């Protein structure tokens, strides 16, 4: 049974297949906050070349419904 069929939302690391839906969510977020948004092609290019240490989690039901981004920084000298 799929998560959506059971009414369950799952959270998982994003994958390449999520990029288009993530771009739509990013655009909706920018619109909600009333700020400019890069063109979709730029968003997709940025998703394809995330810097090392940057992670995106996605929340999924029958489609992507949310995301969280974070990056890890190893504490060290300087």
C-alpha positions as MATLAB code, in Angstrom:
seq = 'XXXXXXXXXXXXXXXXXXXXXXXXXXXXXXXXXXXXXXXXXXXXXXXXXXXXXXXXXXXXXXXXXXXXXXXXXXXXXX';
ca = [
       0.000    0.000    0.000;
       1.332    3.452   -0.937;
       1.724    6.090    1.775;
      -0.957    8.251    0.127;
      -3.440    5.361    0.124;
      -3.015    4.935    3.858;
      -3.268    8.683    4.506;
       0.348    8.764    5.655;
       2.894   11.455    5.004;
       6.476   10.305    4.660;
       9.698   12.284    5.008;
      12.788   11.278    3.056;
      15.900   12.711    1.433;
      15.152   14.288   -1.933;
      16.212   12.645   -5.171;
      16.705   13.804   -8.761;
      13.124   12.838   -9.647;
      11.861   15.407   -7.087;
      13.518   18.437   -8.670;
      10.560   19.640  -10.744;
       8.125   19.342   -7.844;
      10.645   21.021   -5.537;
      10.953   23.916   -7.992;
       7.166   24.349   -7.864;
       7.280   24.398   -4.046;
      10.151   26.919   -4.057;
       8.189   29.171   -6.433;
       5.092   28.957   -4.219;
       7.173   29.852   -1.157;
       8.672   32.896   -2.866;
       5.225   34.016   -4.015;
       3.801   33.563   -0.512;
       6.504   35.815    0.937;
       6.142   38.332   -1.903;
       9.756   38.126   -3.011;
      11.285   37.622   -6.428;
      12.063   34.150   -7.651;
      14.614   32.935  -10.163;
      13.379   31.320  -13.374;
      12.537   27.644  -13.071;
      15.536   26.684  -15.213;
      17.842   28.382  -12.694;
      16.163   26.638   -9.762;
      16.554   23.271  -11.491;
      20.216   23.962  -12.320;
      20.861   24.935   -8.693;
      19.184   21.758   -7.435;
      21.354   19.698   -9.779;
      24.528   21.245   -8.362;
      23.962   21.593   -4.631;
      27.121   22.426   -2.678;
      28.660   19.657   -0.575;
      26.918   19.307    2.775;
      23.587   20.786    1.661;
      20.666   18.423    2.227;
      16.987   18.628    1.320;
      14.308   16.517    2.962;
      10.903   16.238    1.307;
       7.503   15.520    2.811;
       5.403   13.376    0.515;
       1.809   12.203    0.493;
       0.407   11.677   -3.017;
       2.864   14.393   -4.135;
       5.530   16.536   -2.505;
       3.868   18.756    0.064;
       6.825   20.281    1.846;
      10.571   20.440    2.261;
      13.307   21.302    4.711;
      16.823   22.311    3.792;
      19.868   22.194    5.990;
      23.629   22.016    5.827;
      26.147   20.498    8.108;
      29.247   22.294    9.249;
      31.886   20.316   11.035;
      33.156   22.350   13.987;
      36.865   22.733   13.952;
      39.657   25.148   14.608;
      39.336   28.645   13.087;
];
